[in-house]
mmCIF file of C-alpha atoms and ligand atoms in Angstrom:
data_model
loop_
_atom_site.group_PDB
_atom_site.id
_atom_site.type_symbol
_atom_site.label_atom_id
_atom_site.label_comp_id
_atom_site.label_asym_id
_atom_site.label_seq_id
_atom_site.Cartn_x
_atom_site.Cartn_y
_atom_site.Cartn_z
ATOM 1 C CA MET A 1 -17.742 16.949 7.322
ATOM 2 C CA LYS A 2 -17.694 17.063 3.568
ATOM 3 C CA ASN A 3 -16.939 19.861 1.144
ATOM 4 C CA LEU A 4 -13.177 20.021 1.426
ATOM 5 C CA PRO A 5 -11.932 23.462 0.334
ATOM 6 C CA TYR A 6 -9.274 21.668 -1.714
ATOM 7 C CA ASP A 7 -9.197 18.559 -3.878
ATOM 8 C CA ILE A 8 -7.416 15.231 -3.222
ATOM 9 C CA LYS A 9 -6.801 13.946 -6.750
ATOM 10 C CA GLY A 10 -5.393 10.564 -5.807
ATOM 11 C CA PHE A 11 -2.360 8.754 -4.410
ATOM 12 C CA ASP A 12 0.773 10.676 -5.416
ATOM 13 C CA HIS A 13 3.466 8.320 -4.179
ATOM 14 C CA CYS A 14 4.372 6.026 -1.309
ATOM 15 C CA GLU A 15 7.692 6.445 0.466
ATOM 16 C CA LEU A 16 9.491 3.581 2.162
ATOM 17 C CA TYR A 17 12.191 4.031 4.786
ATOM 18 C CA VAL A 18 14.648 1.177 4.400
ATOM 19 C CA SER A 19 18.168 0.385 5.519
ATOM 20 C CA ASN A 20 19.638 -0.035 2.044
ATOM 21 C CA ALA A 21 17.761 2.016 -0.549
ATOM 22 C CA LYS A 22 20.103 1.059 -3.365
ATOM 23 C CA GLN A 23 19.396 -2.660 -3.035
ATOM 24 C CA THR A 24 15.675 -2.198 -2.256
ATOM 25 C CA ALA A 25 15.248 -0.077 -5.388
ATOM 26 C CA HIS A 26 17.038 -2.779 -7.338
ATOM 27 C CA TYR A 27 14.559 -5.370 -6.024
ATOM 28 C CA TYR A 28 11.471 -3.391 -7.090
ATOM 29 C CA ARG A 29 13.080 -2.586 -10.423
ATOM 30 C CA THR A 30 14.143 -6.079 -11.396
ATOM 31 C CA THR A 31 11.304 -8.138 -9.921
ATOM 32 C CA MET A 32 8.313 -5.825 -10.407
ATOM 33 C CA GLY A 33 9.400 -3.753 -13.386
ATOM 34 C CA PHE A 34 9.595 -0.283 -11.812
ATOM 35 C CA GLN A 35 11.678 2.256 -13.732
ATOM 36 C CA PRO A 36 14.077 4.502 -11.770
ATOM 37 C CA VAL A 37 13.106 8.054 -12.770
ATOM 38 C CA ALA A 38 14.574 10.388 -10.153
ATOM 39 C CA TYR A 39 17.274 10.476 -7.501
ATOM 40 C CA ARG A 40 18.368 12.616 -4.576
ATOM 41 C CA GLY A 41 21.561 11.916 -2.645
ATOM 42 C CA LEU A 42 25.211 12.870 -2.224
ATOM 43 C CA GLU A 43 25.614 13.575 -5.954
ATOM 44 C CA THR A 44 22.749 16.089 -5.862
ATOM 45 C CA GLY A 45 24.008 17.800 -2.709
ATOM 46 C CA ASN A 46 21.774 15.957 -0.234
ATOM 47 C CA ARG A 47 24.141 14.957 2.596
ATOM 48 C CA ASP A 48 21.921 13.176 5.135
ATOM 49 C CA SER A 49 19.670 10.865 3.106
ATOM 50 C CA VAL A 50 19.306 9.220 -0.270
ATOM 51 C CA SER A 51 16.089 8.590 -2.226
ATOM 52 C CA TYR A 52 15.337 6.665 -5.400
ATOM 53 C CA VAL A 53 12.040 7.381 -7.176
ATOM 54 C CA LEU A 54 10.630 4.413 -9.073
ATOM 55 C CA ASN A 55 7.744 4.653 -11.501
ATOM 56 C CA GLN A 56 5.418 2.285 -13.345
ATOM 57 C CA ASP A 57 2.483 3.821 -15.190
ATOM 58 C CA ARG A 58 0.712 5.844 -12.457
ATOM 59 C CA ILE A 59 2.523 4.274 -9.465
ATOM 60 C CA ASN A 60 5.410 6.121 -7.806
ATOM 61 C CA LEU A 61 7.498 4.565 -5.042
ATOM 62 C CA VAL A 62 10.179 6.527 -3.207
ATOM 63 C CA ILE A 63 12.839 4.441 -1.493
ATOM 64 C CA THR A 64 14.819 6.326 1.160
ATOM 65 C CA SER A 65 17.765 5.519 3.465
ATOM 66 C CA PRO A 66 19.777 7.635 5.918
ATOM 67 C CA LEU A 67 23.403 8.454 5.078
ATOM 68 C CA GLU A 68 24.478 9.148 8.655
ATOM 69 C CA LYS A 69 23.708 8.036 12.224
ATOM 70 C CA ASN A 70 21.100 9.464 14.614
ATOM 71 C CA THR A 71 18.544 10.472 12.016
ATOM 72 C CA LYS A 72 14.737 10.323 12.182
ATOM 73 C CA ILE A 73 14.841 7.927 9.256
ATOM 74 C CA GLY A 74 17.287 5.679 11.105
ATOM 75 C CA ALA A 75 15.141 5.754 14.252
ATOM 76 C CA HIS A 76 12.094 4.788 12.146
ATOM 77 C CA ILE A 77 13.961 1.832 10.688
ATOM 78 C CA ASP A 78 15.241 0.762 14.100
ATOM 79 C CA ARG A 79 11.731 0.700 15.538
ATOM 80 C CA HIS A 80 9.689 -0.585 12.602
ATOM 81 C CA GLY A 81 12.158 -2.299 10.308
ATOM 82 C CA ASP A 82 11.861 -1.384 6.620
ATOM 83 C CA GLY A 83 8.402 0.117 6.206
ATOM 84 C CA MET A 84 6.060 2.638 4.633
ATOM 85 C CA LYS A 85 6.537 6.112 6.060
ATOM 86 C CA ASP A 86 4.416 8.219 3.746
ATOM 87 C CA VAL A 87 1.205 7.735 1.791
ATOM 88 C CA ALA A 88 1.278 10.976 -0.218
ATOM 89 C CA PHE A 89 -1.691 12.520 -1.992
ATOM 90 C CA THR A 90 -1.722 14.778 -5.025
ATOM 91 C CA VAL A 91 -3.739 17.895 -4.166
ATOM 92 C CA ASP A 92 -4.613 21.147 -5.935
ATOM 93 C CA ASP A 93 -3.698 23.274 -2.896
ATOM 94 C CA SER A 94 -1.189 21.930 -0.393
ATOM 95 C CA GLU A 95 -1.459 24.815 2.027
ATOM 96 C CA ALA A 96 -5.272 24.593 2.139
ATOM 97 C CA ALA A 97 -5.021 20.817 2.648
ATOM 98 C CA TRP A 98 -2.644 21.261 5.567
ATOM 99 C CA LYS A 99 -4.576 24.112 7.182
ATOM 100 C CA THR A 100 -7.938 22.394 6.836
ATOM 101 C CA SER A 101 -6.533 19.156 8.265
ATOM 102 C CA LEU A 102 -5.123 20.976 11.304
ATOM 103 C CA GLU A 103 -8.417 22.818 11.847
ATOM 104 C CA ARG A 104 -10.128 19.425 11.846
ATOM 105 C CA GLY A 105 -7.794 17.986 14.462
ATOM 106 C CA ALA A 106 -4.813 16.534 12.535
ATOM 107 C CA LYS A 107 -1.236 17.101 13.725
ATOM 108 C CA SER A 108 1.312 18.717 11.450
ATOM 109 C CA ALA A 109 4.249 16.638 10.234
ATOM 110 C CA MET A 110 5.618 19.386 7.957
ATOM 111 C CA GLU A 111 4.514 22.981 7.466
ATOM 112 C CA PRO A 112 3.746 24.012 3.883
ATOM 113 C CA LYS A 113 6.901 24.861 1.996
ATOM 114 C CA GLU A 114 7.541 25.952 -1.526
ATOM 115 C CA ILE A 115 10.304 24.009 -3.232
ATOM 116 C CA LYS A 116 11.774 24.916 -6.584
ATOM 117 C CA ASP A 117 14.463 24.099 -9.077
ATOM 118 C CA GLU A 118 15.135 24.841 -12.742
ATOM 119 C CA ASN A 119 12.129 22.679 -13.746
ATOM 120 C CA GLY A 120 9.577 24.666 -11.788
ATOM 121 C CA GLU A 121 8.027 24.642 -8.366
ATOM 122 C CA ALA A 122 5.836 22.698 -6.016
ATOM 123 C CA VAL A 123 4.363 23.046 -2.546
ATOM 124 C CA VAL A 124 4.556 20.224 -0.036
ATOM 125 C CA SER A 125 3.172 19.853 3.492
ATOM 126 C CA ALA A 126 2.333 16.850 5.634
ATOM 127 C CA ILE A 127 0.180 15.626 8.511
ATOM 128 C CA GLU A 128 0.538 12.698 10.867
ATOM 129 C CA THR A 129 -1.793 9.720 10.674
ATOM 130 C CA PHE A 130 -1.758 6.295 12.400
ATOM 131 C CA GLY A 131 1.470 5.175 14.094
ATOM 132 C CA ASP A 132 4.504 6.984 12.657
ATOM 133 C CA THR A 133 2.899 7.190 9.199
ATOM 134 C CA ILE A 134 2.298 10.534 7.494
ATOM 135 C CA HIS A 135 0.306 11.906 4.560
ATOM 136 C CA THR A 136 2.209 14.409 2.427
ATOM 137 C CA PHE A 137 0.129 16.808 0.322
ATOM 138 C CA VAL A 138 1.902 17.333 -3.016
ATOM 139 C CA GLU A 139 0.930 20.303 -5.191
ATOM 140 C CA ARG A 140 2.897 20.595 -8.405
ATOM 141 C CA LYS A 141 2.728 24.028 -9.989
ATOM 142 C CA ASN A 142 3.529 23.377 -13.644
ATOM 143 C CA TYR A 143 6.498 21.312 -12.488
ATOM 144 C CA LYS A 144 8.277 19.845 -15.536
ATOM 145 C CA GLY A 145 10.884 17.657 -13.823
ATOM 146 C CA SER A 146 10.725 13.910 -13.363
ATOM 147 C CA PHE A 147 9.395 13.998 -9.771
ATOM 148 C CA LEU A 148 9.787 17.010 -7.476
ATOM 149 C CA PRO A 149 12.240 19.903 -7.078
ATOM 150 C CA GLY A 150 15.502 18.705 -5.508
ATOM 151 C CA PHE A 151 15.461 15.398 -7.350
ATOM 152 C CA GLU A 152 17.527 14.860 -10.469
ATOM 153 C CA THR A 153 16.418 12.712 -13.345
ATOM 154 C CA ASN A 154 17.853 9.287 -12.728
ATOM 155 C CA ASP A 155 19.638 8.198 -15.856
ATOM 156 C CA LEU A 156 20.948 4.766 -14.987
ATOM 157 C CA GLY A 157 20.850 3.793 -18.626
ATOM 158 C CA VAL A 158 18.614 0.844 -17.769
ATOM 159 C CA LYS A 159 15.161 0.217 -19.105
ATOM 160 C CA SER A 160 12.997 -1.834 -16.776
ATOM 161 C CA GLU A 161 10.577 -4.266 -18.355
ATOM 162 C CA SER A 162 7.090 -3.281 -17.103
ATOM 163 C CA THR A 163 5.093 -6.052 -15.457
ATOM 164 C CA GLY A 164 1.825 -4.283 -16.316
ATOM 165 C CA LEU A 165 1.137 -2.630 -12.959
ATOM 166 C CA VAL A 166 -1.029 0.464 -13.468
ATOM 167 C CA HIS A 167 -2.146 2.331 -10.347
ATOM 168 C CA ILE A 168 -2.586 2.111 -6.589
ATOM 169 C CA ASP A 169 -6.039 0.597 -6.038
ATOM 170 C CA HIS A 170 -5.927 0.881 -2.247
ATOM 171 C CA VAL A 171 -3.535 1.255 0.693
ATOM 172 C CA VAL A 172 -4.256 -0.710 3.868
ATOM 173 C CA GLY A 173 -3.413 0.363 7.416
ATOM 174 C CA ASN A 174 -3.161 -2.118 10.324
ATOM 175 C CA GLN A 175 -4.014 -0.851 13.803
ATOM 176 C CA PRO A 176 -3.517 -2.250 17.300
ATOM 177 C CA ASP A 177 -6.597 -3.911 18.848
ATOM 178 C CA GLY A 178 -9.311 -1.383 19.622
ATOM 179 C CA GLU A 179 -7.971 1.433 17.456
ATOM 180 C CA MET A 180 -9.659 0.795 14.106
ATOM 181 C CA GLN A 181 -12.737 2.925 14.828
ATOM 182 C CA SER A 182 -10.772 5.957 15.989
ATOM 183 C CA VAL A 183 -8.570 5.840 12.893
ATOM 184 C CA CYS A 184 -11.690 5.650 10.672
ATOM 185 C CA ASP A 185 -13.183 8.563 12.626
ATOM 186 C CA PHE A 186 -9.981 10.511 11.888
ATOM 187 C CA TYR A 187 -10.412 10.020 8.115
ATOM 188 C CA GLU A 188 -14.073 10.931 8.343
ATOM 189 C CA LYS A 189 -13.353 14.090 10.325
ATOM 190 C CA VAL A 190 -10.182 15.290 8.597
ATOM 191 C CA PHE A 191 -10.920 14.364 4.963
ATOM 192 C CA GLY A 192 -14.711 13.880 4.998
ATOM 193 C CA TRP A 193 -14.319 10.260 3.816
ATOM 194 C CA HIS A 194 -17.089 7.705 4.228
ATOM 195 C CA ARG A 195 -17.234 4.065 5.276
ATOM 196 C CA PHE A 196 -17.317 2.249 1.938
ATOM 197 C CA TRP A 197 -17.376 -1.367 3.093
ATOM 198 C CA SER A 198 -16.671 -3.333 6.220
ATOM 199 C CA VAL A 199 -16.146 -6.813 7.504
ATOM 200 C CA ASP A 200 -16.251 -7.962 11.090
ATOM 201 C CA ASP A 201 -15.005 -11.069 12.804
ATOM 202 C CA LYS A 202 -18.470 -12.688 12.647
ATOM 203 C CA ASP A 203 -18.056 -12.895 8.870
ATOM 204 C CA ILE A 204 -15.043 -15.121 9.321
ATOM 205 C CA ASN A 205 -14.846 -18.520 10.944
ATOM 206 C CA THR A 206 -12.963 -17.816 14.163
ATOM 207 C CA LYS A 207 -10.872 -20.903 13.654
ATOM 208 C CA TYR A 208 -8.919 -18.722 11.259
ATOM 209 C CA SER A 209 -6.760 -15.805 12.200
ATOM 210 C CA SER A 210 -9.296 -13.087 12.413
ATOM 211 C CA LEU A 211 -9.625 -9.380 11.698
ATOM 212 C CA ARG A 212 -12.056 -6.523 11.509
ATOM 213 C CA SER A 213 -11.782 -4.114 8.598
ATOM 214 C CA ILE A 214 -13.460 -0.906 7.448
ATOM 215 C CA VAL A 215 -12.716 0.567 4.028
ATOM 216 C CA MET A 216 -12.574 4.390 4.089
ATOM 217 C CA ALA A 217 -13.083 6.121 0.726
ATOM 218 C CA ASN A 218 -13.255 9.653 -0.622
ATOM 219 C CA ASP A 219 -16.366 10.998 -2.412
ATOM 220 C CA ASN A 220 -15.558 9.601 -5.850
ATOM 221 C CA GLU A 221 -14.011 6.450 -4.306
ATOM 222 C CA ILE A 222 -10.734 6.915 -6.179
ATOM 223 C CA VAL A 223 -8.856 6.910 -2.879
ATOM 224 C CA LYS A 224 -9.587 3.864 -0.722
ATOM 225 C CA MET A 225 -7.873 3.002 2.552
ATOM 226 C CA PRO A 226 -9.033 -0.126 4.378
ATOM 227 C CA ILE A 227 -8.256 0.030 8.106
ATOM 228 C CA ASN A 228 -7.785 -3.285 9.970
ATOM 229 C CA GLU A 229 -7.502 -4.374 13.564
ATOM 230 C CA PRO A 230 -6.939 -7.851 15.016
ATOM 231 C CA ALA A 231 -9.858 -9.907 16.317
ATOM 232 C CA ASP A 232 -9.703 -12.763 18.763
ATOM 233 C CA GLY A 233 -9.604 -16.198 17.246
ATOM 234 C CA LEU A 234 -8.252 -19.528 18.397
ATOM 235 C CA ARG A 235 -4.906 -18.489 17.013
ATOM 236 C CA LYS A 236 -2.949 -15.268 16.764
ATOM 237 C CA SER A 237 -4.397 -12.815 14.240
ATOM 238 C CA GLN A 238 -2.167 -11.969 11.270
ATOM 239 C CA ILE A 239 -2.819 -8.303 12.193
ATOM 240 C CA GLN A 240 -1.443 -8.899 15.695
ATOM 241 C CA GLU A 241 1.663 -10.498 14.169
ATOM 242 C CA TYR A 242 2.142 -7.326 12.103
ATOM 243 C CA ILE A 243 1.709 -5.096 15.193
ATOM 244 C CA ASP A 244 4.160 -7.237 17.184
ATOM 245 C CA TYR A 245 6.862 -6.617 14.552
ATOM 246 C CA TYR A 246 5.984 -3.073 13.448
ATOM 247 C CA GLU A 247 5.352 -1.950 17.054
ATOM 248 C CA THR A 248 2.640 0.561 16.039
ATOM 249 C CA GLY A 249 -0.088 0.966 13.466
ATOM 250 C CA GLY A 250 1.325 1.113 9.958
ATOM 251 C CA VAL A 251 0.798 0.306 6.304
ATOM 252 C CA GLN A 252 0.125 -3.404 5.796
ATOM 253 C CA HIS A 253 -0.182 -3.570 2.044
ATOM 254 C CA LEU A 254 -0.387 -1.658 -1.207
ATOM 255 C CA ALA A 255 -2.768 -3.052 -3.791
ATOM 256 C CA LEU A 256 -1.503 -2.438 -7.316
ATOM 257 C CA SER A 257 -3.856 -2.841 -10.249
ATOM 258 C CA THR A 258 -3.150 -4.566 -13.556
ATOM 259 C CA ARG A 259 -5.173 -5.015 -16.739
ATOM 260 C CA ASP A 260 -3.875 -8.575 -17.172
ATOM 261 C CA ILE A 261 -3.191 -10.311 -13.884
ATOM 262 C CA ILE A 262 -2.112 -13.570 -15.543
ATOM 263 C CA SER A 263 0.644 -11.872 -17.488
ATOM 264 C CA THR A 264 1.668 -9.651 -14.544
ATOM 265 C CA VAL A 265 1.866 -12.512 -12.042
ATOM 266 C CA ARG A 266 3.607 -14.825 -14.511
ATOM 267 C CA THR A 267 6.291 -12.203 -15.114
ATOM 268 C CA MET A 268 6.686 -11.291 -11.466
ATOM 269 C CA ARG A 269 7.009 -14.975 -10.496
ATOM 270 C CA ALA A 270 9.636 -15.520 -13.176
ATOM 271 C CA ASN A 271 11.479 -12.435 -11.841
ATOM 272 C CA GLY A 272 11.602 -13.936 -8.348
ATOM 273 C CA VAL A 273 8.633 -12.414 -6.455
ATOM 274 C CA ASP A 274 7.338 -14.847 -3.793
ATOM 275 C CA PHE A 275 3.560 -15.022 -3.518
ATOM 276 C CA LEU A 276 1.393 -16.633 -0.857
ATOM 277 C CA PRO A 277 0.594 -20.162 -1.997
ATOM 278 C CA THR A 278 -3.060 -21.062 -2.663
ATOM 279 C CA PRO A 279 -4.135 -24.665 -1.959
ATOM 280 C CA LYS A 280 -5.285 -26.705 -4.966
ATOM 281 C CA SER A 281 -8.527 -27.451 -3.128
ATOM 282 C CA TYR A 282 -9.516 -23.773 -3.603
ATOM 283 C CA TYR A 283 -9.757 -24.339 -7.357
ATOM 284 C CA ASP A 284 -11.663 -27.601 -7.015
ATOM 285 C CA THR A 285 -14.634 -25.699 -5.595
ATOM 286 C CA LEU A 286 -14.102 -22.384 -7.433
ATOM 287 C CA ARG A 287 -16.049 -23.518 -10.522
ATOM 288 C CA ASP A 288 -19.108 -24.268 -8.380
ATOM 289 C CA TRP A 289 -19.638 -20.739 -7.126
ATOM 290 C CA ILE A 290 -17.768 -18.250 -9.319
ATOM 291 C CA GLY A 291 -19.948 -18.337 -12.470
ATOM 292 C CA PRO A 292 -18.542 -17.591 -15.907
ATOM 293 C CA ILE A 293 -15.165 -15.837 -16.029
ATOM 294 C CA ASP A 294 -12.828 -15.021 -18.918
ATOM 295 C CA GLU A 295 -9.802 -16.716 -17.369
ATOM 296 C CA ASP A 296 -8.904 -20.374 -17.520
ATOM 297 C CA ILE A 297 -9.165 -21.819 -14.021
ATOM 298 C CA GLU A 298 -6.196 -24.169 -14.631
ATOM 299 C CA THR A 299 -4.040 -21.104 -15.344
ATOM 300 C CA LEU A 300 -5.284 -19.332 -12.217
ATOM 301 C CA ALA A 301 -4.459 -22.471 -10.204
ATOM 302 C CA GLU A 302 -0.973 -22.687 -11.725
ATOM 303 C CA LEU A 303 -0.281 -19.095 -10.670
ATOM 304 C CA GLY A 304 -2.201 -19.149 -7.360
ATOM 305 C CA ILE A 305 -4.554 -16.282 -8.287
ATOM 306 C CA LEU A 306 -7.731 -15.872 -6.197
ATOM 307 C CA VAL A 307 -11.144 -14.807 -7.549
ATOM 308 C CA ASP A 308 -14.071 -13.104 -5.840
ATOM 309 C CA VAL A 309 -17.456 -12.042 -7.156
ATOM 310 C CA ASP A 310 -20.137 -9.538 -6.195
ATOM 311 C CA GLU A 311 -23.291 -8.177 -7.796
ATOM 312 C CA ASN A 312 -21.308 -5.948 -10.179
ATOM 313 C CA GLY A 313 -18.770 -8.403 -11.504
ATOM 314 C CA TYR A 314 -15.669 -10.169 -10.311
ATOM 315 C CA MET A 315 -12.072 -9.466 -9.337
ATOM 316 C CA LEU A 316 -8.819 -11.386 -9.327
ATOM 317 C CA GLN A 317 -6.139 -10.919 -6.674
ATOM 318 C CA ILE A 318 -2.960 -12.382 -5.244
ATOM 319 C CA PHE A 319 -0.723 -11.384 -2.325
ATOM 320 C CA THR A 320 3.064 -11.373 -2.121
ATOM 321 C CA GLN A 321 4.945 -12.730 0.849
ATOM 322 C CA PRO A 322 6.291 -10.002 3.178
ATOM 323 C CA LEU A 323 8.721 -7.810 1.227
ATOM 324 C CA GLN A 324 11.302 -7.568 4.032
ATOM 325 C CA ASP A 325 12.434 -9.905 6.803
ATOM 326 C CA ARG A 326 9.911 -8.722 9.373
ATOM 327 C CA PRO A 327 6.412 -10.072 8.557
ATOM 328 C CA THR A 328 5.009 -6.589 7.922
ATOM 329 C CA LEU A 329 4.545 -4.888 4.524
ATOM 330 C CA PHE A 330 3.445 -6.814 1.435
ATOM 331 C CA PHE A 331 1.874 -6.006 -1.936
ATOM 332 C CA GLU A 332 -1.341 -7.216 -3.555
ATOM 333 C CA VAL A 333 -1.815 -7.464 -7.316
ATOM 334 C CA ILE A 334 -5.449 -6.904 -8.305
ATOM 335 C CA GLN A 335 -7.489 -6.894 -11.489
ATOM 336 C CA ARG A 336 -11.051 -5.649 -11.228
ATOM 337 C CA LYS A 337 -13.641 -6.797 -13.745
ATOM 338 C CA GLY A 338 -16.620 -4.793 -12.507
ATOM 339 C CA SER A 339 -16.322 -5.786 -8.872
ATOM 340 C CA ASN A 340 -15.451 -3.258 -6.202
ATOM 341 C CA SER A 341 -15.072 -5.991 -3.586
ATOM 342 C CA PHE A 342 -12.138 -6.486 -1.275
ATOM 343 C CA GLY A 343 -12.101 -10.250 -1.634
ATOM 344 C CA LYS A 344 -14.252 -11.306 1.294
ATOM 345 C CA GLY A 345 -14.954 -14.590 -0.477
ATOM 346 C CA ASN A 346 -11.224 -15.282 -0.366
ATOM 347 C CA PHE A 347 -10.623 -14.543 3.280
ATOM 348 C CA LYS A 348 -10.836 -18.164 4.387
ATOM 349 C CA ALA A 349 -8.422 -19.456 1.722
ATOM 350 C CA LEU A 350 -6.175 -16.468 2.238
ATOM 351 C CA PHE A 351 -6.102 -16.732 6.013
ATOM 352 C CA GLU A 352 -5.351 -20.453 5.865
ATOM 353 C CA SER A 353 -2.408 -19.650 3.638
ATOM 354 C CA ILE A 354 -1.208 -16.825 5.911
ATOM 355 C CA GLU A 355 -1.605 -19.103 8.939
ATOM 356 C CA ARG A 356 0.644 -21.729 7.414
ATOM 357 C CA GLU A 357 3.295 -19.031 6.903
ATOM 358 C CA GLN A 358 2.805 -17.682 10.471
ATOM 359 C CA GLU A 359 3.244 -21.220 11.785
ATOM 360 C CA LYS A 360 6.592 -21.558 9.933
ATOM 361 C CA ARG A 361 7.682 -18.284 11.585
ATOM 362 C CA GLY A 362 6.658 -19.561 15.047
ATOM 363 C CA ASN A 363 4.090 -16.756 15.361
ATOM 364 C CA LEU A 364 0.761 -18.586 15.445
HETATM 365 FE FE1 FE2 B 401 -6.159 -5.417 -0.372
#
């Protein structure tokens, strides 16, 4: 099922439902360098919820909280904790995207609606995907405002210091055991995406907390969504730990690209972002298999940055600790130097690190 009658141009924004949007926005602003650009809340006439839009280069995060009891947002937070509600796509025709998706078996989360303000107009619609997650289709028709109609430009008078994050490289969804294939089938059927890359539990020593993963990608591979499920190992899979706390399938991590991972991670660390620790032994053997790279391995070791290589080049990556108290959503910082890999060479080191954290939480 290819030949979509509309075009998905890329990730538009990701929206988090959290219990205290003001403080969450402050965290992403001060530790990761996102700039508040738009706002919707009591002051703009929105009585039931508040949203802060944060931007860095081509990344937009929307942080939303309810302003009253018994809301859908509040119910989402009660069930899942703070988490990612919406992975929104920029499209050229929101109504066609919605209609086509429904024809191909998707369920509607929001019928197409035209929204407008003094800066112009846009059309938004949405479909459901795994768990309680949705995909909004955003079509901006010559919209000149800072985000979308209904939002006001957020003029806090603060200038965030960028940490060098550029764009959303991929968004990963965790699924309960046995549901990975059906979610991949959904993306194949509804969007015509293909299986770009996969890893199964045989690729990973089962001593380590295990997973299966398939990366779904659109035709030009600009939009990539790896889909994971837990696999049996001797210990509890990190994916199962996520499912235990999130209760359903949901977004596990956002991978954000940078052109200089050393500078980005150094700044984020200094700002207070906690990353997963990498054992020193990883760097003792790195030189033996990685081949020539531009970066100084001592510096990578100091910052805990992982490296993986494939036939096209290499990539550098690091993972934050969970970004809220439940061990659910986290971010990845990634710099690609030719490689399109998803870090399979790092799974063992990464899983060992995650396992040590799971053990501290009593969840292994
Ligand atoms: Fe990733």
